[in-house]
Coordinates of C-alpha atoms in Angstrom, one line a residue:
X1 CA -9.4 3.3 -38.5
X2 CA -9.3 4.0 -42.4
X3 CA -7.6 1.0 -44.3
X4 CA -5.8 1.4 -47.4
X5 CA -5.0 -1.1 -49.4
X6 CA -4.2 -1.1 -53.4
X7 CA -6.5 1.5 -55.2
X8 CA -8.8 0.8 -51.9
X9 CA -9.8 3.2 -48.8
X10 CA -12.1 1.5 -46.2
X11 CA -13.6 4.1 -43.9
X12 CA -14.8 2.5 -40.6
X13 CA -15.8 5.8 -38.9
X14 CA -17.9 7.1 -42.0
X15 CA -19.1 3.1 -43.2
X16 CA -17.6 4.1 -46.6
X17 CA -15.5 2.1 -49.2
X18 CA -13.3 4.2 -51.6
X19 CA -12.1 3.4 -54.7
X20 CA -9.5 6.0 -56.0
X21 CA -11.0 9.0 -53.5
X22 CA -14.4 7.9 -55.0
X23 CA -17.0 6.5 -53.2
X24 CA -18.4 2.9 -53.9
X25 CA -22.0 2.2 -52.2
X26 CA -21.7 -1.4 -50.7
X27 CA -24.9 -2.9 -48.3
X28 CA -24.6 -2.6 -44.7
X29 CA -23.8 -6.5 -44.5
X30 CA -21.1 -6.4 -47.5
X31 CA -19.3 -3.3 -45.7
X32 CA -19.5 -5.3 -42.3
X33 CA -18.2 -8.3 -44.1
X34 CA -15.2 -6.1 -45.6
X35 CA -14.6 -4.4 -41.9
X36 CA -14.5 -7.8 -40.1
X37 CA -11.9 -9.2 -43.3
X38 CA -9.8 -6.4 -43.5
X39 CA -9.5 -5.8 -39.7
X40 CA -8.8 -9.9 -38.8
X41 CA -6.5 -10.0 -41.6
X42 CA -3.7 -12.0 -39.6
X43 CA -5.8 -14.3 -39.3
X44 CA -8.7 -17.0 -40.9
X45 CA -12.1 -16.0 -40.3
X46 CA -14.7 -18.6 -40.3
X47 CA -18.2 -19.1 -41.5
X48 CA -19.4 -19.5 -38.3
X49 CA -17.8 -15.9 -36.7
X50 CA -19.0 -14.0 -40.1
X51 CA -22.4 -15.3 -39.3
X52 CA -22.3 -14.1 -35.6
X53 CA -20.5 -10.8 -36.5
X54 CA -22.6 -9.5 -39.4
X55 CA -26.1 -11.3 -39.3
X56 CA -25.7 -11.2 -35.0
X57 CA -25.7 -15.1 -35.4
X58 CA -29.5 -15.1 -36.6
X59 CA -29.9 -18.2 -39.1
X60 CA -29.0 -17.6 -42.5
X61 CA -29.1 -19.6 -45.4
X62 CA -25.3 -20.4 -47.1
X63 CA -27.1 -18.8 -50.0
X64 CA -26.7 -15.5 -48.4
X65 CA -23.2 -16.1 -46.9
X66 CA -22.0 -16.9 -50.3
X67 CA -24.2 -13.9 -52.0
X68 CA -22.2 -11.0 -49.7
X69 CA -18.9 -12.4 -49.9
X70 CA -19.7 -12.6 -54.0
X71 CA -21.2 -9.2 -53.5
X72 CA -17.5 -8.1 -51.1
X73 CA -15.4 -9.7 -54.1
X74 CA -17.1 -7.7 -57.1
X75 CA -17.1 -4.6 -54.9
X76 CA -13.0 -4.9 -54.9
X77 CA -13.2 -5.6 -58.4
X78 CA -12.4 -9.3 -57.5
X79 CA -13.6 -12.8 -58.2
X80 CA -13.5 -16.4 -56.5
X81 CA -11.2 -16.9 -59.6
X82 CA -8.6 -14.3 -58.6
X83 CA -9.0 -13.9 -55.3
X84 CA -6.5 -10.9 -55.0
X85 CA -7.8 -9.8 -51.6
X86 CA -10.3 -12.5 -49.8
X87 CA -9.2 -15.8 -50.4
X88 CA -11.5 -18.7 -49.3
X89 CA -10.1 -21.8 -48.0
X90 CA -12.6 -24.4 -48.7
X91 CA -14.5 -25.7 -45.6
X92 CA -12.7 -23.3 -43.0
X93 CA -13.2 -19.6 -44.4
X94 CA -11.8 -16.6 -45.5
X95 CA -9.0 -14.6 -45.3
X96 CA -8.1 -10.9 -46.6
X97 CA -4.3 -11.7 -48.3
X98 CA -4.1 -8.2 -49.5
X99 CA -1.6 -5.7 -47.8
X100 CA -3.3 -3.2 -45.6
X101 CA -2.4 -0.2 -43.5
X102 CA -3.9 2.4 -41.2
X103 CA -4.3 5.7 -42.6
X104 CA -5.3 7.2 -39.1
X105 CA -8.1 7.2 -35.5
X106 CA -11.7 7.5 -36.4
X107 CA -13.9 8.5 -34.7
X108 CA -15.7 5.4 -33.6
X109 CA -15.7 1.7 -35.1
X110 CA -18.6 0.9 -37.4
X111 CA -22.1 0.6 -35.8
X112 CA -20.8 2.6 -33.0
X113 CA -21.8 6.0 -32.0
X114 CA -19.0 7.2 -29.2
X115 CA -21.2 7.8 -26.2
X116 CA -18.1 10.8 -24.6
X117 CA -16.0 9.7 -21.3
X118 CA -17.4 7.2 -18.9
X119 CA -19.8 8.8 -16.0
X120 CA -17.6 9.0 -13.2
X121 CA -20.7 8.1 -11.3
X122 CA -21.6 5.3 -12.9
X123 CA -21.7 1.1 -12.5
X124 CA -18.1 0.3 -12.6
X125 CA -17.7 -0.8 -16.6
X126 CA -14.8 -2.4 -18.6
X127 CA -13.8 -3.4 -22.0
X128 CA -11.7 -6.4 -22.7
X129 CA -9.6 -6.0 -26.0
X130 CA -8.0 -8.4 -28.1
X131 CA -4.4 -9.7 -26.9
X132 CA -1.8 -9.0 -28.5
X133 CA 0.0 -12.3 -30.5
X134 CA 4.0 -12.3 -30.0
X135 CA 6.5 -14.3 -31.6
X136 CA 5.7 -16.9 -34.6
X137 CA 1.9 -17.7 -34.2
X138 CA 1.6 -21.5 -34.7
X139 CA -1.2 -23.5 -34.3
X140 CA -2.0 -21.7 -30.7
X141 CA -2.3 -18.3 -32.8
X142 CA -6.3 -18.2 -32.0
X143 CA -5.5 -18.0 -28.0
X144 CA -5.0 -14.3 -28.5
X145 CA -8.8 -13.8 -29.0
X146 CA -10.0 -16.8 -27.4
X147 CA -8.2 -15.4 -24.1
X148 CA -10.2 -12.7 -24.0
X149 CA -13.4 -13.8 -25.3
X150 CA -14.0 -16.7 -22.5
X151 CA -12.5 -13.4 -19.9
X152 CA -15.4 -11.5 -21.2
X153 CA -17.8 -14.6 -21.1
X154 CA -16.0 -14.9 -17.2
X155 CA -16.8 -11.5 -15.6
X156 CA -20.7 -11.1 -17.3
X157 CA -21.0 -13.3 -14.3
X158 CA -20.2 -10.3 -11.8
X159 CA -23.0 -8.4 -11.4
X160 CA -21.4 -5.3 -10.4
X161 CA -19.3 -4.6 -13.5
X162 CA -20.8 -3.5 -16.9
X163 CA -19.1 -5.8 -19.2
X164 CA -18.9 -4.7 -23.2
X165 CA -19.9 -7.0 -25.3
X166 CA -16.8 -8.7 -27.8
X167 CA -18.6 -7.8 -30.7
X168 CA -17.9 -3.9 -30.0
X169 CA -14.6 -3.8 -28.1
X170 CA -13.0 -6.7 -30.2
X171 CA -13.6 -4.2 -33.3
X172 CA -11.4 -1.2 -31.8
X173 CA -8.6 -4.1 -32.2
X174 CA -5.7 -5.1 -29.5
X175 CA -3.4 -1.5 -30.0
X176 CA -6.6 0.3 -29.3
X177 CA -5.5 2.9 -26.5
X178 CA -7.1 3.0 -23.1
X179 CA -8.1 6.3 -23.4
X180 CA -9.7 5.8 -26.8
X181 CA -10.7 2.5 -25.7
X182 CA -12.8 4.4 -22.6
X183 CA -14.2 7.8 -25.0
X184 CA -15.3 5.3 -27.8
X185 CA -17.2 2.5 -25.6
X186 CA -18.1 4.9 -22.9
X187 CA -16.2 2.7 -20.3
X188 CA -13.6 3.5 -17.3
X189 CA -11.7 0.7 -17.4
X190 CA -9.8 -1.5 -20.2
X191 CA -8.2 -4.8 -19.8
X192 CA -5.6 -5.6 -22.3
X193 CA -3.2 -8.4 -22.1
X194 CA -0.1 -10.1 -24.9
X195 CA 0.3 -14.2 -25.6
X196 CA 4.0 -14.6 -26.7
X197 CA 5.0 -18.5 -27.9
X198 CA 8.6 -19.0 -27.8
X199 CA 9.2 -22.8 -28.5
X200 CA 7.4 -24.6 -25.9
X201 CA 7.1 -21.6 -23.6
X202 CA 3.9 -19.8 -23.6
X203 CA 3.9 -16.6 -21.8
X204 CA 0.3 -14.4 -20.6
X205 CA 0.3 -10.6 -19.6
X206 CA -2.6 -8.8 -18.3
X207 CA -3.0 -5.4 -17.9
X208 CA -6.1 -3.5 -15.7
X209 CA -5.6 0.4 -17.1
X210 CA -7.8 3.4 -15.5
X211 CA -9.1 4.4 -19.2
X212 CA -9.3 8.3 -17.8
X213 CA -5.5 8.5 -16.6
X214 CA -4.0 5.5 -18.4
X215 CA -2.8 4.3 -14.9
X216 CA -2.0 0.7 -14.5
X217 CA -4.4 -0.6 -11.8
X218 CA -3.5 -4.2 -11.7
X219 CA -0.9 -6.3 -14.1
X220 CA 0.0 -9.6 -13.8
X221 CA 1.9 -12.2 -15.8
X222 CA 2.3 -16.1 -16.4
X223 CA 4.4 -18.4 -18.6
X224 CA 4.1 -21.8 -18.5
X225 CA 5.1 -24.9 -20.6
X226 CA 2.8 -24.6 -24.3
X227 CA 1.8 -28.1 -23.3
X228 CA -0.4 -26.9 -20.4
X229 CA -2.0 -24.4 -22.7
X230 CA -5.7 -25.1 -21.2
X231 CA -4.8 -25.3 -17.9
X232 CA -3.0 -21.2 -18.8
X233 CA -6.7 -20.1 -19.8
X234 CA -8.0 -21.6 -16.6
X235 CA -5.5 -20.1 -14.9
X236 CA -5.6 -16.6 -16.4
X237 CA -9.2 -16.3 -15.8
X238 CA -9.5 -17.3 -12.1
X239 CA -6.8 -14.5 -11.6
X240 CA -8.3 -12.0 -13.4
X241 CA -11.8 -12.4 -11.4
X242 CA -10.5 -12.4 -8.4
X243 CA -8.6 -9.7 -9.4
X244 CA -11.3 -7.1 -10.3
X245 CA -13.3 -8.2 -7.6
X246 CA -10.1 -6.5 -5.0
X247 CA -8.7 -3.8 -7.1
X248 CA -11.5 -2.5 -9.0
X249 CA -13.1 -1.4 -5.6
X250 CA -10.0 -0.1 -3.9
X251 CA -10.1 2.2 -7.0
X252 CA -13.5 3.0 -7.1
X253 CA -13.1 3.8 -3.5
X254 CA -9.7 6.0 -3.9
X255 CA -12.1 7.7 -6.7
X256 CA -15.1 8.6 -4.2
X257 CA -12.9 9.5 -1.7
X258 CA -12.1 12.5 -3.8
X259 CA -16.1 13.8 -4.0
X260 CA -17.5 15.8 -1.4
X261 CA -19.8 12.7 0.8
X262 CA -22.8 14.8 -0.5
X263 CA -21.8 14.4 -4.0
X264 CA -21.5 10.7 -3.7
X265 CA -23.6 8.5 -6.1
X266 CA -24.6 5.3 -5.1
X267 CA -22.0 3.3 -6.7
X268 CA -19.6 5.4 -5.0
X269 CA -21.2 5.5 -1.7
X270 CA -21.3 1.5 -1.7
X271 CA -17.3 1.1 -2.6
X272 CA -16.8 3.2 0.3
X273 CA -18.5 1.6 2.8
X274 CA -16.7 -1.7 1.3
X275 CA -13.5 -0.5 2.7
X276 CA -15.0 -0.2 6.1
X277 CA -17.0 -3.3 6.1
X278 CA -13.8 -5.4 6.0
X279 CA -12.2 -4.1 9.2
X280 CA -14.2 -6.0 11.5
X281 CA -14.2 -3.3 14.4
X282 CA -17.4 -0.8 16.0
X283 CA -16.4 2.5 14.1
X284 CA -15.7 1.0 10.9
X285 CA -19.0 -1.2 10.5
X286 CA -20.7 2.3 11.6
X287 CA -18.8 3.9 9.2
X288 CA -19.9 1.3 6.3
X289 CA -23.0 1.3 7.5
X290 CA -23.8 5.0 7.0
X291 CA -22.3 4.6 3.3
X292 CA -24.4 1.7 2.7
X293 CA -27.7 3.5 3.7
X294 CA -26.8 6.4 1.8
X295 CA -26.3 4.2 -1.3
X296 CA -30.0 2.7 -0.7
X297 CA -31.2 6.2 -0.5
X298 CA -29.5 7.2 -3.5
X299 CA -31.0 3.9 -5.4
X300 CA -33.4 1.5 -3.3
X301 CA -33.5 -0.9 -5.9
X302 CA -29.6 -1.2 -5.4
X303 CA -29.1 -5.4 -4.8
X304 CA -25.9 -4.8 -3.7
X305 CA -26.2 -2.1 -1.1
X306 CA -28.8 -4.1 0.6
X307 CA -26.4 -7.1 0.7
X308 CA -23.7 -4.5 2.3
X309 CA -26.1 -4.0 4.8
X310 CA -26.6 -7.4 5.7
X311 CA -23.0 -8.4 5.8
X312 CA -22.7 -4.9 8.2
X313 CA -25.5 -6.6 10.9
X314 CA -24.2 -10.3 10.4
X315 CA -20.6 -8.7 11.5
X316 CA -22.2 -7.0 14.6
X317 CA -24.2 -10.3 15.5
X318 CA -20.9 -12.3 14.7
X319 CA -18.7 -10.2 16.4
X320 CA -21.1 -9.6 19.3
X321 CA -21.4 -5.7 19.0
X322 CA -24.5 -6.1 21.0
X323 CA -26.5 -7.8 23.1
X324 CA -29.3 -7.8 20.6
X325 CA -27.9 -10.5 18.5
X326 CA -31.8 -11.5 17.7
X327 CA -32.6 -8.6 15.8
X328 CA -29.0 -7.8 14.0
X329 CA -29.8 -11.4 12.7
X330 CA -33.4 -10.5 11.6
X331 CA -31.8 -7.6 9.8
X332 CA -28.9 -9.3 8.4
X333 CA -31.3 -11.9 7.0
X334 CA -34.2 -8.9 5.8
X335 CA -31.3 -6.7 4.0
X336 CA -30.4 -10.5 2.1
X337 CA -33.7 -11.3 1.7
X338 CA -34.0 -7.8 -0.1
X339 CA -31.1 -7.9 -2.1
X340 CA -32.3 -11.6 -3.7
X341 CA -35.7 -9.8 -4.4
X342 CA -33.9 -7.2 -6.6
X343 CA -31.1 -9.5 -7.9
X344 CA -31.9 -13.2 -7.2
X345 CA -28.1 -14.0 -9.8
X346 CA -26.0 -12.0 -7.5
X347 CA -23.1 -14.4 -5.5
X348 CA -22.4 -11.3 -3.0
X349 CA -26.3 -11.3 -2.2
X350 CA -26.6 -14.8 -1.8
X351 CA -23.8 -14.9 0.5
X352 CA -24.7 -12.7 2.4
X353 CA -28.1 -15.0 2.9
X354 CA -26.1 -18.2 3.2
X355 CA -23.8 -15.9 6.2
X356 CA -26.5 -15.0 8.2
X357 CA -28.0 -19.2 8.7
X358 CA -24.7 -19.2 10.6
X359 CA -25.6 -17.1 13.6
X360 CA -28.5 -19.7 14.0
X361 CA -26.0 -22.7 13.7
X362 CA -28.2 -23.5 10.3
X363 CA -25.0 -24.9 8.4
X364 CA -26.8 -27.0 6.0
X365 CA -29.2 -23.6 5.4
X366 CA -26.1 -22.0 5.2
X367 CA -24.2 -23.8 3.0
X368 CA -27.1 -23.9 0.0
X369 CA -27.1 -20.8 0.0
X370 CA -22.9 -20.3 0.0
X371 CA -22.7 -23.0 -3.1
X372 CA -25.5 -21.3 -5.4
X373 CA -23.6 -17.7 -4.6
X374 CA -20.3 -20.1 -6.1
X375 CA -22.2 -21.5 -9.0
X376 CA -23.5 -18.6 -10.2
X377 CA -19.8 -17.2 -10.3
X378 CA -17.4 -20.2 -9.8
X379 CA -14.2 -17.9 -9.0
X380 CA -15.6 -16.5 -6.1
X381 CA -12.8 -17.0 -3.7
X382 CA -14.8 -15.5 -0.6
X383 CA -17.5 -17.4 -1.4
X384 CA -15.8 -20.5 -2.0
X385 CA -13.9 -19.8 1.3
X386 CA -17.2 -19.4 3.1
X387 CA -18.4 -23.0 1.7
X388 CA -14.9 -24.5 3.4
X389 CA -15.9 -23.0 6.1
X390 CA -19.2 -24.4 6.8
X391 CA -18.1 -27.5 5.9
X392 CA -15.3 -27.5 8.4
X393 CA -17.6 -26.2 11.2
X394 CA -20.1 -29.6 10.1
X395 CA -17.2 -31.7 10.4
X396 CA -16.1 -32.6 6.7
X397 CA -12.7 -31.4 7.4
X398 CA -11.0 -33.1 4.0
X399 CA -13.3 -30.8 1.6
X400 CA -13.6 -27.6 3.8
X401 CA -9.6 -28.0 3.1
X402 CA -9.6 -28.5 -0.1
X403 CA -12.1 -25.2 -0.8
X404 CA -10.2 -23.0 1.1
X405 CA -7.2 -24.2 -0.8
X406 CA -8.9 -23.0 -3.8
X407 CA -10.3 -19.2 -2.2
X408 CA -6.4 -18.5 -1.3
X409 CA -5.2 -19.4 -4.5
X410 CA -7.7 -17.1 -6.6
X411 CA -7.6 -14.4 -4.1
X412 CA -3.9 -14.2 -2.0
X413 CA -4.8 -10.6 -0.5
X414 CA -8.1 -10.9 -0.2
X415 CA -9.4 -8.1 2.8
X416 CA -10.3 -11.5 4.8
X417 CA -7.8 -13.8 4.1
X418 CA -6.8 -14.0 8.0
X419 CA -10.5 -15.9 7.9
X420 CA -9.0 -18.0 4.7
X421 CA -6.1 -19.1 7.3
X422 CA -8.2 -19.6 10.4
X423 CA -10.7 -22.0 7.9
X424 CA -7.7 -23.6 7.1
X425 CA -7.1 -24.4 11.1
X426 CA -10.6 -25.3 11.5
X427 CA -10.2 -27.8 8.6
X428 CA -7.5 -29.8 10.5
X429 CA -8.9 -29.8 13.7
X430 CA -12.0 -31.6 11.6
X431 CA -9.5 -34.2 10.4
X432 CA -7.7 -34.5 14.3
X433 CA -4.5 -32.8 12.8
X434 CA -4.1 -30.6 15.9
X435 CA -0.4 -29.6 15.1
X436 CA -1.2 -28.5 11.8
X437 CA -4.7 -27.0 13.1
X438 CA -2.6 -24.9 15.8
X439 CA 0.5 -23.7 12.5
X440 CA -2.8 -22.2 10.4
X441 CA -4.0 -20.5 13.5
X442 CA -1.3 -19.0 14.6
X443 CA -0.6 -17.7 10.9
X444 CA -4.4 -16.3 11.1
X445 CA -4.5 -14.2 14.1
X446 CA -0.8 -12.8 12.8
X447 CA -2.4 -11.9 9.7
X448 CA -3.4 -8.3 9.1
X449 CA -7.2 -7.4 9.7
X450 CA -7.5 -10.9 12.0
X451 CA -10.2 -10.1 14.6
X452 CA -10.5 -11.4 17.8
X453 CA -12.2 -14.5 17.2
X454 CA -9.2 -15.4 15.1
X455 CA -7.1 -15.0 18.3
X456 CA -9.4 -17.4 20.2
X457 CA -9.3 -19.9 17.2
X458 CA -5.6 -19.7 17.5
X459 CA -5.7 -20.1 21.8
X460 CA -7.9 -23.0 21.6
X461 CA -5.5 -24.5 18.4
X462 CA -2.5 -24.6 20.6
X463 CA -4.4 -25.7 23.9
X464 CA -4.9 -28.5 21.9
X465 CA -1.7 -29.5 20.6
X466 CA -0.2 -29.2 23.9
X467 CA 1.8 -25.6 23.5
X468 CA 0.8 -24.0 26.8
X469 CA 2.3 -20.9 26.6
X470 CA 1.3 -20.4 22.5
X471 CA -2.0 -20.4 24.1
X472 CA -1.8 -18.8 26.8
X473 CA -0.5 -16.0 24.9
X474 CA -3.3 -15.5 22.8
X475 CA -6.0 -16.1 25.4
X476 CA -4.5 -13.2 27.3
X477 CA -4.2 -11.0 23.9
X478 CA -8.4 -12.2 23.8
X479 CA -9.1 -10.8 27.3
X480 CA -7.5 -8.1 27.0
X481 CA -9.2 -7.2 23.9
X482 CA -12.5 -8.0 24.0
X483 CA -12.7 -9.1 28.0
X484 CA -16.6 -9.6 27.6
X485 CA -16.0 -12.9 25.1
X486 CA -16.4 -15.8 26.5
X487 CA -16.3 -19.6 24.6
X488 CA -20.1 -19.1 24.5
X489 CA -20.1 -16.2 21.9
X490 CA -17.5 -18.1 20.2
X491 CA -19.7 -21.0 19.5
X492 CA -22.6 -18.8 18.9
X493 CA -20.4 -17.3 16.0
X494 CA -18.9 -20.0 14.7
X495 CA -21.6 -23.2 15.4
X496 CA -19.4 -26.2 15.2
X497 CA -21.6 -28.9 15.1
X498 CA -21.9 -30.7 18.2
X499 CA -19.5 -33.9 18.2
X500 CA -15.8 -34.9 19.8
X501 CA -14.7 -31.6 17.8
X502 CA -16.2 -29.2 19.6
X503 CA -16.3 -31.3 23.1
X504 CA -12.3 -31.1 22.9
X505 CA -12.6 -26.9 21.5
X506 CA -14.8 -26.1 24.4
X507 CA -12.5 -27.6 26.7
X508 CA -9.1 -26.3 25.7
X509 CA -10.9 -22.7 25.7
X510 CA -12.2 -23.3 29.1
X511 CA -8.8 -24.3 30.4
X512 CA -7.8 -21.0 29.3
X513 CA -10.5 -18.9 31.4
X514 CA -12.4 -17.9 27.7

C-alpha cells in the first residue's frame, strides 16, 4: 500500500517517503519504523514488537530505539514536543495519531520481493493474516493479532505445511485479499479470521480460502462469553489444527486428481495415496501404496511418504491381508524407522513407529512412541486417539477415556473416527462398564469407514452385556465378511493385555463361533 497522510506519501512497494511528490531519503530502519507506525496505527505498538520488527529482535541499546524514532519524528517534520503523528506514551510505546489512507495495491510489502503464484506442486504452504477487530475494541482489542500469531506459532508444529512467518504476512495487513495474499507470499492458501466484542459476547470466525480461486475450503465460527476469553484462543487453535490436518489434504487431493498420474509430484502423489490409506480394504491400501512409492521415487528423502508406507504394511498386518504378518511388520517398522531418520520432529512419523509396536503386543513401546508424536504437536487428535487406545488395551481404562474424549473433540470427522468410537468401547470394557462398552461399539461399527474388526469389537461388546441377538448380529455380519477371522487375529491386532479383560473378550467371542 501507499499511505497518505498530511503533506506525507509513504511508499511501501518502492521503500520511499514523500513529502509533497518529493522524495525524502530516510535509513532502512527509520522507513521500517514509519511502515510498522503507520500500518498498526489503530493500535499501540510497543518497544518490544519495534525491536523484533525492525532490528529482527537482535539486542539493541534504548539509545538506538530512541535515535530512529527521533530520526522517524524529524523526518515528518515532527518533534517529541509536538508529536503531530507518533505520539509516545511513556513506558508502553508509540502510536501514529495522524489520519492516514490508502492511496492504492503495491506491488509487494517492504522487504518483500513477490515470488509469482504458488507452485502448484509444491509443499502445501499458508499464510495467516491479521483478524479483523469488530465492534468497540476495549481492553481485548490486542486478540485480533494475538489470535493469529499463537495460530501461526500452532501449525510451525505440522511438518507438512510451509507456514509464513508473522513478520511478512502480518505486514500485507487483515483486508489483504487471498489472491494477493497467495501472488505476494508465494503461498496457496490464506487463513483469515474476524474477533467481534459485543458486551460480554466475544465472537471468532475463521476462514481457510484456496488463494488461486478464492474458494472457501473450511470456515468455522465460535462465540462465547468475553469472560472465557483464554479458554476461546485454546479453543480456536485446536480447531484450526485439526482442521488443516483433514481439509487441507482432501484439497490437495481433489487438486492431484486433476494431473495426469505421470505428472504427479510428490506432494501430490502422497495426498493421494492418503485418501486411499484411510479405507481400510485390499484395493485401496494397494492403491495408496502405489502413490506412496511413487512419491519416494519422486523424492527419497520424503519423511512423510515413508511413514505412508509404514501405516500401508501396519494396515495389512493389522487387518490380516496376509499370512505374512512377520514381514508386513518388519516393513511397517523399516518405512518408520526411515521416515525418523529423515525427520526425527514429525508426529505422523512417529506414529507410525509407535503403531507398528502394536502388532507385537509392545504397548508400553508403543505408547512412547504415540505420546512423543502428541508432544511434538499437542493437537494431534489421531495421535492422541492412538495413546487412548493403547492405554485402554493395557488396562487404564479412566485415561484411555479421557484421551479419546479429547481426539473427537479436535477432530469430529476425522477419516477414522469409527476407531475414535470403538476406543471409546474399549475404554469401558477397561473400567467393567459393559453397557456403555456395548452403546460405543455399536455406534463404531455403524460409523462410516468401520472395518471389520470394529464389527467384532461391537459382537464381543454386546456378548458381554448380555444382548444376544445385538451380537449375534454382528458376529454373523464378521463371518460373512471376512470368514477367515477368528478371535486369534483379533487379539493379534488389538493385544489387550492379558488380565480378567481379555479372559471375559475371548470368551464372549468364542461363544459367538469368531
Amino acid at each position: 500500500m501507499t499511505y497518505s497522510f498530511g503533506r506525507f506519501e509513504l511508499d511501501l512497494a518502492r521503500v520511499e517517503l514523500r513529502a509533497d511528490g518529493e522524495v525524502r531519503p530516510v535509513e532502512p530502519q527509520v522507513f521500517a519504523l514509519l511502515a510498522l507506525l503507520v500500518e498498526n496505527r489503530e493500535r499501540l505498538v510497543s518497544r518490544e514488537e519495534i525491536v523484533q520488527q525492525v532490528w529482527g529482535g537482535r539486542i539493541v541499546s534504548d539509545a538506538a530505539v530512541a535515535s530512529r524514532i527521533k530520526s522517524a519524528r524529524e523526518a515528518l517534520g515532527d518533534d517529541g514536543k509536538a508529536q503531530r503523528f507518533i505520539r509516545t506514551v511513556h513506558g508502553r510505546g508509540l502510536r501514529f495519531v495522524a489520519e492516514a489512507r490508502t492511496e492504492g495495491a503495491s506491488a509487494a510489502a517492504p522487504g518483500l520481493v513477490p515470488p509469482g503464484p504458488a507452485d502448484p506442486g509444491a509443499q502445501p504452504s499458508i499464510a495467516v493474516l491479521p483478524f479483523r477487530l469488530l465492534g468497540a475494541p476495549g481492553p481485548l482489542a490486542a486478540i485480533a493479532e494475538a489470535l493469529p500469531h499463537e495460530l501461526i506459532a500452532e501449525l510451525a508444529r505440522l511438518r507438512w505445511l510451509f507456514v509464513t512467518a508473522r513478520g511478512s504476512s502480518f505486514r500485507l495487513g487483515p483486508d489483504g485479499g487471498a489472491g494477493e495474499v497467495g501472488r505476494v507470499l508465494g503461498v496457496r492458501y490464506c487463513l483469515a479470521g474476524t474477533v467481534e466484542l459485543d458486551g460480554s459476547s466475544l465472537v471468532v470466525t475463521v476462514e481457510l480460502v484456496d488463494a488461486a480461486d478464492g474458494g472457501v475450503v473450511w470456515a468455522d465460527r465460535l462465540a462465547r462469553d468475553v469472560a472465557d476469553v483464554h479458554a476461546v484462543r485454546e479453543e480456536i487453535r485446536s480447531r484450526v489444527v485439526s482442521a488443516l490436518e483433514i481439509h487441507v489434504p482432501l484439497h490437495e487431493a481433489a487438486r492431484a486428481r486433476l494431473s495426469a498420474p505421470e505428472n504427479l509430484d510428490a506432494w501430490a502423489a502422497y495426498h493421494l495415496g492418503l485418501q486411499h490409506m484411510y479405507r481400510f480394504n485390499p484395493r485401496d491400501n494397494a492403491a495408496a501404496t502405489a502413490h506412496f512409492l511413487q512419491a519416494i521415487a519422486r523424492d527419497p528423502r520424503f519423511a512423510r511418504a515413508h511413514a505412508g508406507l509404514s501405516f500401508v504394511h501396519f494396515q495389512t498386518a493389522f487387518m490380516r491381508y496376509t499370512d505374512d504378518v512377520a514381514g508386513e511388520t518388519a516393513l511397517a517398522r523399516g518405512h518408520a524407522a526411515r521416515g525418523l531418520e529423515l525427520d526425527p520432529l514429525d508426529p505422523f512419523v512417529n506414529f507410525t513407529m509407535g503403531r507398528s509396536y502394536w502388532l507385537e503386543g509392545d504397548l508400553d513401546t508403543s505408547l512412547s512412541w504415540l505420546e512423543r508424536s502428541v508432544s511434538l504437536c499437542p493437537n494431534y487428535a489421531q495421535g492422541i486417539y492412538a495413546c487412548a487406545l493403547t492405554e485402554a488395551l493395557g488396562g487404564r481404562g479412566a485415561d484411555g477415556g479421557r484421551h479419546v474424549d479429547q481426539a473427537m473433540r479436535l477432530s469430529p470427522i476425522d477419516p477414522l473416527y469409527y476407531a475414535f468410537l470403538g476406543t471409546r468401547s474399549f475404554s469401558h470394557m477397561a473400567l467393567g462398564d459393559d453397557a456403555a462398552a456395548a452403546e460405543w461399539a455399536d455406534r463404531a461399527a455403524r460409523s462410516p469407514g468401520a472395518h471389520v474388526i470394529i464389527a467384532m469389537i461391537a459382537a464381543g461388546a454386546h456378548a458381554m452385556a448380555g444382548d444376544a441377538a445385538r451380537a449375534a448380529t454382528w458376529a454373523a455380519h464378521v463371518h460373512a465378511t471376512a470368514p477367515a477371522l477368528t478371535r486369534e487375529d483379533f487379539f493379534r491386532s488389538l493385544p489387550m493385555r492379558p488380565g480378567p479383560v481379555r479372559t471375559r473378550v475371548d470368551a464372549a467371542l468364542a461363544r459367538l463361533g469368531l
